[in-house]
Tab-separated table of C-alpha atoms in Angstrom:
chain	number	residue	atom	x	y	z
A	12	MET	CA	-10.046	-20.100	-27.461
A	13	ASN	CA	-11.398	-17.200	-29.486
A	14	LYS	CA	-10.698	-13.517	-29.005
A	15	SER	CA	-12.125	-10.582	-30.934
A	16	PHE	CA	-11.649	-6.846	-30.625
A	17	SER	CA	-14.799	-5.211	-32.019
A	18	ASN	CA	-14.585	-6.289	-35.678
A	19	HIS	CA	-11.180	-7.856	-35.558
A	20	HIS	CA	-11.000	-11.572	-34.910
A	21	ALA	CA	-7.587	-11.670	-33.221
A	22	LEU	CA	-7.444	-15.331	-32.246
A	23	LYS	CA	-9.319	-17.948	-34.271
A	24	ASP	CA	-10.057	-21.228	-32.531
A	25	ILE	CA	-6.598	-21.478	-31.065
A	26	ASN	CA	-6.048	-24.789	-29.341
A	27	ILE	CA	-2.679	-25.436	-27.736
A	28	GLN	CA	-1.066	-27.128	-24.830
A	29	PHE	CA	2.091	-25.858	-23.193
A	30	ASN	CA	4.297	-28.336	-21.403
A	31	LYS	CA	6.167	-27.958	-18.145
A	32	GLY	CA	9.877	-27.418	-18.449
A	33	GLU	CA	9.616	-26.355	-22.069
A	34	THR	CA	10.628	-23.056	-23.655
A	35	THR	CA	8.168	-22.092	-26.353
A	36	VAL	CA	8.845	-19.152	-28.611
A	37	ILE	CA	5.907	-17.581	-30.413
A	38	LEU	CA	6.833	-15.994	-33.737
A	39	GLY	CA	4.790	-14.245	-36.336
A	40	PRO	CA	4.332	-10.943	-38.146
A	41	SER	CA	2.925	-7.872	-36.385
A	42	GLY	CA	-0.788	-8.164	-35.769
A	43	SER	CA	-0.708	-11.947	-35.993
A	44	GLY	CA	-2.134	-12.315	-32.490
A	45	LYS	CA	0.977	-13.512	-30.667
A	46	SER	CA	0.836	-10.913	-27.908
A	47	THR	CA	-2.921	-11.364	-27.631
A	48	LEU	CA	-2.453	-15.084	-27.139
A	49	LEU	CA	0.080	-14.452	-24.380
A	50	ARG	CA	-2.148	-11.865	-22.720
A	51	CYS	CA	-5.078	-14.255	-22.786
A	52	ILE	CA	-3.048	-16.811	-20.846
A	53	ASN	CA	-2.519	-14.198	-18.108
A	54	LEU	CA	-6.114	-12.924	-18.441
A	55	LEU	CA	-5.003	-9.403	-19.285
A	56	GLU	CA	-7.316	-10.063	-22.206
A	57	ILE	CA	-10.363	-12.230	-21.693
A	58	PRO	CA	-11.251	-14.465	-24.654
A	59	GLN	CA	-14.930	-14.531	-25.660
A	60	THR	CA	-15.103	-18.297	-25.877
A	61	GLY	CA	-12.911	-21.206	-24.963
A	62	THR	CA	-11.294	-22.699	-21.917
A	63	LEU	CA	-8.014	-22.330	-20.072
A	64	GLU	CA	-6.593	-25.136	-17.984
A	65	ILE	CA	-3.610	-25.201	-15.679
A	66	ASP	CA	-3.053	-28.620	-14.132
A	67	SER	CA	-6.467	-29.686	-12.915
A	68	PHE	CA	-7.804	-26.160	-12.664
A	69	LYS	CA	-10.069	-25.149	-15.516
A	70	ILE	CA	-11.978	-22.004	-16.446
A	71	ASP	CA	-14.590	-21.584	-19.127
A	72	PHE	CA	-14.668	-18.164	-20.787
A	73	THR	CA	-18.324	-18.395	-21.705
A	74	GLN	CA	-19.079	-18.215	-17.966
A	75	LYS	CA	-18.496	-15.088	-15.940
A	76	LEU	CA	-15.023	-15.207	-14.404
A	77	SER	CA	-14.858	-14.996	-10.636
A	78	GLN	CA	-12.166	-12.901	-9.011
A	79	LYS	CA	-10.811	-16.067	-7.406
A	80	ASP	CA	-10.389	-17.804	-10.772
A	81	LYS	CA	-8.592	-14.785	-12.153
A	82	LEU	CA	-6.177	-14.596	-9.243
A	83	LEU	CA	-5.453	-18.308	-9.397
A	84	ILE	CA	-4.557	-18.150	-13.079
A	85	ARG	CA	-2.486	-15.024	-12.631
A	86	GLN	CA	-0.521	-16.376	-9.718
A	87	ASN	CA	0.459	-19.301	-11.905
A	88	THR	CA	1.450	-17.221	-14.914
A	89	ALA	CA	3.834	-14.328	-14.356
A	90	MET	CA	4.248	-11.788	-17.113
A	91	VAL	CA	7.264	-9.807	-18.277
A	92	PHE	CA	6.332	-6.834	-20.432
A	93	GLN	CA	7.934	-5.100	-23.383
A	94	SER	CA	7.964	-1.807	-21.453
A	95	PHE	CA	9.158	-3.429	-18.167
A	96	ASN	CA	6.405	-1.763	-16.105
A	97	LEU	CA	8.385	-1.739	-12.887
A	98	PHE	CA	6.739	0.152	-10.047
A	99	PRO	CA	8.667	3.453	-10.081
A	100	HIS	CA	7.969	4.333	-6.454
A	101	MET	CA	9.491	1.126	-5.137
A	102	THR	CA	13.150	0.164	-4.949
A	103	VAL	CA	14.423	-2.721	-7.022
A	104	LEU	CA	14.136	-5.142	-4.099
A	105	GLU	CA	10.677	-3.858	-3.173
A	106	ASN	CA	9.556	-4.429	-6.759
A	107	VAL	CA	10.708	-8.030	-6.610
A	108	ILE	CA	9.045	-8.901	-3.301
A	109	GLU	CA	5.847	-6.870	-3.783
A	110	GLY	CA	3.832	-9.675	-5.396
A	111	PRO	CA	4.700	-12.429	-2.908
A	112	ILE	CA	4.087	-10.143	0.088
A	113	THR	CA	0.874	-8.442	-1.061
A	114	VAL	CA	-0.679	-11.260	-3.057
A	115	LEU	CA	0.722	-14.469	-1.619
A	116	LYS	CA	0.945	-13.018	1.933
A	117	LYS	CA	4.501	-14.260	2.306
A	118	ASP	CA	6.597	-13.244	5.272
A	119	LYS	CA	8.566	-10.101	4.491
A	120	SER	CA	11.900	-10.976	6.065
A	121	SER	CA	12.129	-14.340	4.323
A	122	MET	CA	11.068	-12.708	1.035
A	123	ILE	CA	13.860	-10.156	1.354
A	124	HIS	CA	16.283	-13.045	1.465
A	125	ILE	CA	14.674	-14.749	-1.554
A	126	GLY	CA	14.452	-11.430	-3.395
A	127	GLU	CA	18.155	-10.845	-2.926
A	128	GLN	CA	18.929	-14.296	-4.282
A	129	LEU	CA	16.789	-13.613	-7.343
A	130	LEU	CA	18.506	-10.290	-7.895
A	131	GLU	CA	21.853	-12.015	-7.659
A	132	LYS	CA	20.662	-14.461	-10.287
A	133	VAL	CA	19.930	-11.619	-12.730
A	134	GLY	CA	23.167	-9.889	-11.715
A	135	LEU	CA	21.624	-6.891	-10.002
A	136	LEU	CA	22.042	-7.488	-6.279
A	137	HIS	CA	24.192	-4.349	-6.042
A	138	LYS	CA	21.229	-2.300	-7.331
A	139	LYS	CA	18.690	-3.591	-4.826
A	140	ASP	CA	18.161	-0.217	-3.150
A	141	SER	CA	18.070	1.793	-6.384
A	142	TYR	CA	14.882	3.033	-7.955
A	143	PRO	CA	13.917	1.883	-11.474
A	144	SER	CA	14.540	5.379	-12.841
A	145	GLN	CA	18.214	4.947	-11.967
A	146	LEU	CA	18.583	1.786	-14.068
A	147	SER	CA	19.171	1.183	-17.768
A	148	GLY	CA	16.445	-0.499	-19.804
A	149	GLY	CA	18.257	-3.832	-19.757
A	150	GLN	CA	18.662	-3.670	-15.999
A	151	GLN	CA	15.001	-2.751	-15.551
A	152	GLN	CA	13.961	-5.748	-17.617
A	153	ARG	CA	16.179	-8.054	-15.562
A	154	VAL	CA	14.494	-6.731	-12.411
A	155	ALA	CA	11.131	-7.410	-14.052
A	156	ILE	CA	12.250	-10.994	-14.683
A	157	ALA	CA	13.259	-11.350	-11.025
A	158	ARG	CA	9.865	-9.930	-10.046
A	159	ALA	CA	8.133	-12.568	-12.170
A	160	LEU	CA	10.327	-15.362	-10.765
A	161	ALA	CA	9.531	-14.276	-7.198
A	162	MET	CA	5.915	-15.365	-7.728
A	163	GLU	CA	7.151	-18.926	-8.416
A	164	PRO	CA	4.698	-19.218	-11.298
A	165	LYS	CA	4.124	-22.440	-13.217
A	166	PHE	CA	4.637	-20.481	-16.434
A	167	LEU	CA	6.718	-17.409	-17.206
A	168	LEU	CA	5.286	-15.272	-19.986
A	169	PHE	CA	7.437	-12.812	-21.929
A	170	ASP	CA	5.799	-10.264	-24.218
A	171	GLU	CA	8.530	-9.024	-26.571
A	172	PRO	CA	10.912	-8.618	-23.634
A	173	THR	CA	13.728	-7.056	-25.651
A	174	SER	CA	11.866	-4.974	-28.239
A	175	ALA	CA	12.355	-1.741	-26.283
A	176	LEU	CA	16.095	-2.312	-25.857
A	177	ASP	CA	19.046	-1.468	-28.050
A	178	PRO	CA	21.099	-4.490	-29.211
A	179	GLU	CA	23.723	-4.220	-26.512
A	180	LEU	CA	21.167	-4.228	-23.696
A	181	GLU	CA	19.123	-6.867	-25.493
A	182	GLY	CA	22.067	-9.237	-25.081
A	183	GLU	CA	22.131	-9.022	-21.294
A	184	VAL	CA	18.420	-9.800	-21.070
A	185	LEU	CA	18.624	-12.675	-23.557
A	186	LYS	CA	21.472	-14.147	-21.536
A	187	VAL	CA	19.190	-14.276	-18.484
A	188	LEU	CA	16.408	-15.852	-20.541
A	189	LYS	CA	18.806	-18.428	-21.945
A	190	ALA	CA	19.943	-19.358	-18.434
A	191	LEU	CA	16.317	-19.792	-17.346
A	192	ALA	CA	15.631	-21.995	-20.358
A	193	GLU	CA	18.565	-24.172	-19.379
A	194	GLU	CA	17.105	-24.512	-15.896
A	195	GLN	CA	14.010	-26.061	-17.495
A	196	LYS	CA	11.729	-23.241	-16.452
A	197	SER	CA	8.421	-23.305	-18.301
A	198	MET	CA	8.497	-20.258	-20.514
A	199	ILE	CA	6.411	-18.815	-23.308
A	200	ILE	CA	8.195	-16.029	-25.141
A	201	VAL	CA	6.885	-13.716	-27.818
A	202	THR	CA	9.827	-12.254	-29.687
A	203	HIS	CA	11.085	-11.005	-33.020
A	204	ASN	CA	14.564	-12.278	-32.328
A	205	LEU	CA	15.040	-15.335	-34.537
A	206	ASN	CA	18.554	-16.025	-33.369
A	207	PHE	CA	17.376	-16.220	-29.812
A	208	ALA	CA	14.528	-18.519	-30.824
A	209	ARG	CA	16.990	-20.759	-32.615
A	210	VAL	CA	19.296	-21.219	-29.622
A	211	ALA	CA	16.864	-21.112	-26.693
A	212	ALA	CA	13.528	-22.491	-27.820
A	213	ASP	CA	12.460	-26.116	-27.508
A	214	ARG	CA	9.352	-25.419	-29.496
A	215	ILE	CA	8.190	-22.791	-31.963
A	216	LEU	CA	4.692	-21.544	-32.584
A	217	PHE	CA	4.187	-19.518	-35.722
A	218	LEU	CA	1.067	-17.394	-35.807
A	219	GLU	CA	-0.497	-15.451	-38.628
A	220	ASN	CA	-3.896	-13.767	-38.759
A	221	GLY	CA	-4.872	-15.324	-35.451
A	222	GLU	CA	-4.153	-18.865	-36.551
A	223	ILE	CA	-1.343	-21.271	-35.755
A	224	LEU	CA	0.563	-22.011	-38.972
A	225	PHE	CA	3.295	-24.012	-37.323
A	226	ASP	CA	3.671	-25.792	-34.016
A	227	GLY	CA	6.704	-27.981	-33.601
A	228	ARG	CA	10.296	-28.418	-32.602
A	229	THR	CA	12.719	-25.576	-33.176
A	230	ASP	CA	14.954	-27.396	-35.654
A	231	GLU	CA	11.911	-28.467	-37.676
A	232	PHE	CA	10.860	-24.866	-37.929
A	233	PHE	CA	14.196	-23.546	-39.111
A	234	ASN	CA	14.867	-26.483	-41.433
A	235	ASN	CA	11.375	-26.357	-42.826
A	236	THR	CA	11.416	-26.556	-46.631
A	237	GLU	CA	7.732	-26.994	-47.375
A	238	ASN	CA	5.799	-24.106	-45.888
A	239	GLU	CA	6.354	-21.128	-48.206
A	240	ARG	CA	5.027	-18.631	-45.691
A	241	ILE	CA	7.482	-19.686	-42.982
A	242	ILE	CA	10.401	-19.726	-45.397
A	243	SER	CA	9.658	-16.186	-46.529
A	244	PHE	CA	9.171	-15.049	-42.922
A	245	ILE	CA	12.563	-16.425	-41.894
A	246	GLN	CA	14.199	-14.896	-44.956
A	247	SER	CA	12.674	-11.472	-44.377
A	248	MET	CA	13.769	-11.499	-40.737
A	249	GLN	CA	17.302	-12.516	-41.594
A	250	PHE	CA	17.527	-9.816	-44.203
A	251	ILE	CA	17.161	-7.317	-41.374
B	2	MET	CA	3.643	58.398	12.606
B	3	SER	CA	1.056	58.914	9.917
B	4	ARG	CA	-2.542	58.122	10.686
B	5	GLU	CA	-2.783	55.425	7.999
B	6	LEU	CA	0.241	53.587	9.264
B	7	GLU	CA	-1.078	53.653	12.798
B	8	ILE	CA	-4.442	52.246	11.674
B	9	VAL	CA	-2.737	49.497	9.698
B	10	LEU	CA	-0.474	48.536	12.576
B	11	ASN	CA	-3.415	48.447	14.961
B	12	SER	CA	-5.378	46.324	12.494
B	13	ILE	CA	-2.781	43.630	11.917
B	14	TRP	CA	-3.645	41.583	14.986
B	15	PRO	CA	-7.460	41.711	14.637
B	16	VAL	CA	-7.244	40.640	10.976
B	17	LEU	CA	-4.588	38.008	11.632
B	18	LYS	CA	-6.562	36.704	14.594
B	19	ALA	CA	-9.610	36.197	12.345
B	20	GLY	CA	-7.321	34.397	9.914
B	21	LEU	CA	-5.991	32.052	12.591
B	22	ALA	CA	-9.344	31.502	14.290
B	23	VAL	CA	-11.607	31.319	11.249
B	24	THR	CA	-9.962	31.303	7.811
B	25	ILE	CA	-7.421	28.592	8.602
B	26	PRO	CA	-9.690	26.167	10.488
B	27	LEU	CA	-12.497	26.706	7.967
B	28	SER	CA	-10.079	25.985	5.126
B	29	LEU	CA	-8.495	22.960	6.786
B	30	ILE	CA	-11.767	21.312	7.795
B	31	SER	CA	-13.367	21.952	4.399
B	32	PHE	CA	-10.275	20.729	2.566
B	33	ALA	CA	-10.080	17.513	4.586
B	34	ILE	CA	-13.695	16.701	3.763
B	35	ALA	CA	-13.204	17.841	0.154
B	36	LEU	CA	-10.306	15.412	-0.272
B	37	VAL	CA	-12.434	12.471	0.839
B	38	ILE	CA	-15.226	13.554	-1.509
B	39	ALA	CA	-12.722	14.079	-4.327
B	40	VAL	CA	-11.109	10.649	-4.021
B	41	ILE	CA	-14.482	8.893	-3.915
B	42	THR	CA	-15.767	10.959	-6.849
B	43	ALA	CA	-12.649	10.326	-8.926
B	44	LEU	CA	-12.830	6.567	-8.292
B	45	VAL	CA	-16.530	6.404	-9.092
B	46	LYS	CA	-16.033	8.354	-12.307
B	47	LEU	CA	-13.273	5.911	-13.310
B	48	SER	CA	-15.419	2.894	-12.459
B	49	ASN	CA	-18.052	1.012	-14.435
B	50	PHE	CA	-20.998	1.731	-12.142
B	51	LYS	CA	-23.235	3.567	-14.596
B	52	ILE	CA	-25.819	4.996	-12.217
B	53	LEU	CA	-23.282	6.034	-9.564
B	54	LYS	CA	-21.181	7.625	-12.288
B	55	LEU	CA	-24.160	9.648	-13.462
B	56	ILE	CA	-24.893	10.846	-9.919
B	57	PHE	CA	-21.296	11.905	-9.245
B	58	SER	CA	-20.885	13.494	-12.679
B	59	THR	CA	-24.016	15.528	-12.050
B	60	TYR	CA	-22.618	16.657	-8.721
B	61	VAL	CA	-19.347	17.801	-10.326
B	62	TRP	CA	-21.259	19.456	-13.159
B	63	ILE	CA	-23.400	21.503	-10.759
B	64	PHE	CA	-20.666	22.544	-8.348
B	65	ARG	CA	-18.199	23.491	-11.061
B	66	GLY	CA	-20.859	25.137	-13.139
B	67	THR	CA	-22.293	27.561	-10.592
B	68	PRO	CA	-20.601	30.404	-8.661
B	69	LEU	CA	-19.368	29.624	-5.168
B	70	LEU	CA	-21.106	32.731	-3.805
B	71	VAL	CA	-24.434	31.582	-5.221
B	72	GLN	CA	-23.892	28.124	-3.705
B	73	LEU	CA	-23.233	29.675	-0.284
B	74	PHE	CA	-26.398	31.784	-0.506
B	75	LEU	CA	-28.480	28.806	-1.624
B	76	VAL	CA	-27.293	26.648	1.253
B	77	PHE	CA	-27.419	29.304	3.978
B	78	TYR	CA	-30.321	31.561	2.933
B	79	GLY	CA	-32.153	29.266	0.514
B	80	LEU	CA	-32.363	25.929	2.283
B	81	PRO	CA	-34.306	27.289	5.323
B	82	LYS	CA	-37.183	27.833	2.868
B	83	ALA	CA	-37.067	24.080	2.264
B	84	GLY	CA	-37.047	23.424	5.996
B	85	VAL	CA	-33.273	22.947	6.371
B	86	THR	CA	-31.732	25.609	8.573
B	87	LEU	CA	-27.992	25.431	9.049
B	88	ASP	CA	-25.742	27.537	11.231
B	89	PRO	CA	-23.217	29.609	9.254
B	90	TRP	CA	-20.244	27.359	9.961
B	91	THR	CA	-22.068	24.200	8.925
B	92	ALA	CA	-23.375	25.866	5.773
B	93	ALA	CA	-19.895	27.153	4.940
B	94	ILE	CA	-18.151	23.826	5.531
B	95	ILE	CA	-20.741	21.911	3.473
B	96	THR	CA	-20.532	24.359	0.580
B	97	PHE	CA	-16.766	24.749	0.560
B	98	SER	CA	-16.079	21.030	0.806
B	99	LEU	CA	-18.553	20.165	-1.950
B	100	ASN	CA	-17.192	22.924	-4.170
B	101	THR	CA	-13.518	22.088	-3.655
B	102	GLY	CA	-14.336	18.374	-3.780
B	103	ALA	CA	-15.739	18.811	-7.286
B	104	TYR	CA	-12.619	20.551	-8.555
B	105	ALA	CA	-10.163	18.301	-6.710
B	106	SER	CA	-11.935	15.170	-7.977
B	107	GLU	CA	-11.020	16.187	-11.511
B	108	SER	CA	-7.422	16.904	-10.479
B	109	ILE	CA	-7.185	13.456	-8.911
B	110	ARG	CA	-8.968	11.727	-11.780
B	111	ALA	CA	-6.567	13.303	-14.267
B	112	SER	CA	-3.614	12.204	-12.138
B	113	ILE	CA	-4.825	8.620	-11.985
B	114	LEU	CA	-5.418	8.619	-15.748
B	115	SER	CA	-1.886	9.852	-16.360
B	116	ILE	CA	-0.389	6.739	-14.769
B	117	PRO	CA	0.597	4.384	-17.618
B	118	LYS	CA	-1.745	1.456	-18.271
B	119	GLY	CA	1.254	-0.836	-17.893
B	120	GLN	CA	1.295	-0.135	-14.158
B	121	TRP	CA	-2.204	-1.578	-13.806
B	122	GLU	CA	-1.305	-4.515	-16.015
B	123	ALA	CA	1.908	-5.303	-14.152
B	124	ALA	CA	0.107	-5.219	-10.809
B	125	GLU	CA	-2.858	-7.224	-12.063
B	126	SER	CA	-0.614	-9.810	-13.675
B	127	LEU	CA	0.942	-10.399	-10.240
B	128	GLY	CA	-2.543	-11.360	-9.103
B	129	MET	CA	-3.396	-8.193	-7.202
B	130	THR	CA	-7.045	-7.334	-6.648
B	131	TYR	CA	-8.411	-3.956	-7.748
B	132	TRP	CA	-7.992	-2.531	-4.234
B	133	GLN	CA	-4.491	-3.878	-3.865
B	134	VAL	CA	-3.478	-2.290	-7.174
B	135	LEU	CA	-5.004	0.973	-6.064
B	136	ARG	CA	-3.414	0.983	-2.637
B	137	ARG	CA	0.044	-0.375	-3.452
B	138	VAL	CA	0.675	0.927	-6.974
B	139	ILE	CA	-1.710	3.651	-8.089
B	140	ALA	CA	-2.221	5.700	-4.909
B	141	PRO	CA	1.470	6.384	-4.169
B	142	GLN	CA	2.024	7.559	-7.735
B	143	THR	CA	-1.193	9.583	-7.761
B	144	VAL	CA	-0.128	11.482	-4.644
B	145	ARG	CA	2.980	12.745	-6.396
B	146	ILE	CA	1.262	13.677	-9.650
B	147	SER	CA	-1.756	15.308	-8.028
B	148	LEU	CA	0.162	17.430	-5.509
B	149	PRO	CA	0.428	20.546	-7.704
B	150	PRO	CA	-3.166	20.580	-9.008
B	151	VAL	CA	-4.701	19.648	-5.646
B	152	THR	CA	-2.661	22.309	-3.856
B	153	ASN	CA	-4.027	24.687	-6.470
B	154	ASP	CA	-7.553	23.690	-5.467
B	155	PHE	CA	-6.638	24.169	-1.803
B	156	ILE	CA	-5.278	27.657	-2.463
B	157	ASP	CA	-8.484	28.521	-4.286
B	158	LEU	CA	-10.414	27.329	-1.249
B	159	VAL	CA	-8.371	29.431	1.192
B	160	LYS	CA	-9.131	32.548	-0.811
B	161	GLY	CA	-12.708	31.430	-1.384
B	162	THR	CA	-13.375	31.382	2.366
B	163	SER	CA	-13.481	35.208	2.147
B	164	LEU	CA	-16.971	34.686	0.702
B	165	ALA	CA	-18.066	33.289	4.068
B	166	ALA	CA	-18.288	36.936	5.155
B	167	SER	CA	-21.486	37.098	3.151
B	168	ILE	CA	-23.112	34.473	5.358
B	169	THR	CA	-22.195	36.245	8.615
B	170	ILE	CA	-18.932	34.467	9.398
B	171	ALA	CA	-16.407	36.881	10.879
B	172	GLU	CA	-13.403	35.741	8.891
B	173	MET	CA	-10.517	37.961	7.793
B	174	PHE	CA	-12.307	39.820	5.050
B	175	MET	CA	-15.293	40.651	7.237
B	176	ILE	CA	-13.021	41.948	9.994
B	177	GLY	CA	-11.325	44.058	7.355
B	178	GLN	CA	-14.679	45.435	6.216
B	179	GLN	CA	-15.593	46.293	9.804
B	180	ILE	CA	-12.331	48.169	10.342
B	181	VAL	CA	-12.853	50.057	7.071
B	182	ALA	CA	-16.359	50.995	8.234
B	183	PHE	CA	-15.114	53.023	11.152
B	184	THR	CA	-11.673	54.139	9.925
B	185	TYR	CA	-12.571	54.727	6.290
B	186	GLU	CA	-9.183	53.513	5.073
B	187	PRO	CA	-10.228	51.011	2.370
B	188	LEU	CA	-6.912	51.114	0.490
B	189	ALA	CA	-4.705	50.435	3.482
B	190	ILE	CA	-6.949	47.907	5.216
B	191	TYR	CA	-7.896	45.817	2.161
B	192	ALA	CA	-4.228	45.802	1.165
B	193	LEU	CA	-3.429	44.486	4.630
B	194	VAL	CA	-6.060	41.759	4.248
B	195	ALA	CA	-4.640	40.852	0.830
B	196	VAL	CA	-1.106	40.649	2.216
B	197	ILE	CA	-2.197	38.281	4.977
B	198	TYR	CA	-3.935	36.025	2.429
B	199	LEU	CA	-0.756	36.133	0.371
B	200	MET	CA	1.204	35.133	3.448
B	201	PHE	CA	-1.048	32.145	4.107
B	202	VAL	CA	-0.851	31.030	0.489
B	203	SER	CA	2.940	31.463	0.487
B	204	ILE	CA	3.180	29.096	3.449
B	205	LEU	CA	1.045	26.590	1.544
B	206	THR	CA	3.219	26.933	-1.536
B	207	PHE	CA	6.291	26.321	0.594
B	208	ILE	CA	4.739	23.186	2.099
B	209	GLN	CA	3.775	22.013	-1.388
B	210	GLY	CA	7.399	22.332	-2.480
B	211	ARG	CA	8.616	20.246	0.452
B	212	LEU	CA	5.960	17.581	-0.097
B	213	GLU	CA	6.796	17.403	-3.793
B	214	LYS	CA	10.414	16.803	-2.942
B	215	VAL	CA	9.531	13.963	-0.585
B	216	ALA	CA	7.037	12.438	-3.011
B	217	SER	CA	9.464	12.638	-5.934
B	218	LYS	CA	12.445	10.986	-4.342
B	219	TYR	CA	12.141	8.041	-6.728
B	220	ILE	CA	12.179	10.121	-9.901
């Protein structure tokens, strides 16, 4: 796929396949196109050219997208945002079950049960009747993860999920992500946290200037001795 | 008892009665219609429909850009020349709702714009359609944010209904004028009229406070 913003060519002929049950971490310097790539998968950005396929379902971006295509893609790819974006007027539990009830037309009483299980999974069942404004950033992000899980998407997308959190709160969110990775959930995570990538990722994508510079297994990425650019990136990150 | 005091006391009920029978219903009916107009106008102006946007922007431009009194005269005294004769109440309701609708549409549009983009994105990424996002996510938050400015527009309308006197509607101000005409107590009577307006607006302000509390319970 290709994506441009006015004069800026953000993604250049990107061609990738994501596998089920795999945790992929996308790394790269700011402005490399990693968030754009993630947002294109969820159609929050629409690429100018290219195709997107999930299982046997395929859309072509040179054609006009129908609302039905959009919804189908989005229901299969749930997004967790850097700034959480919980719905402030809904309680924690209402946030979690909103998508399944409104979009998937699921039965409310059974969703309440599922929602409570998901909240238990992220350790926040006791906060189910609180409003987002009463939670810490880390707690809000864990609710956002539960909200994404409630849609039972084929892929979970994370756009810098811990960048707005201080290190202590970052830990509690990363722990949840790690647990999901161990459950073989299919996840694509954009992050700046190299340590997390090292322990949780099956696969690393390294992007720069809208191009994929590296696509391979995590240990290959960190033990890489040939690609100068990746070596200097890892060094600069570890210096921080 | 002084003469002035007696006149004022005797005038309270006639003025208040005009308020209850005319000012309040005229305000409520016009405001209800204005709200519908305002929501539609705000949504159109936030949409991508170029021609509709131009039409609604022109409407807001005209009704915010010309005096309410002139609008009332045009509709009630002017339109008959073009073959459209309206009774005073119809003319007043049309003018007041279009006028308040223009102002309130901007209050509502600003409120919608103040909701972070991330709210739209989060809702859309769940697969919600435009209308679902609007109904489930944007509208509840807009209600809270727009309460103060829209109440402001409503208060303006309540006071603006005094202009209906000029198109023969016997609302509070006109009753006041009539009492002044035969008692010649302009200071006392117009002060009485002002106090009753103030009372009505105070009730509105009180209701606004209660509504804000309810709408802000999640903050």
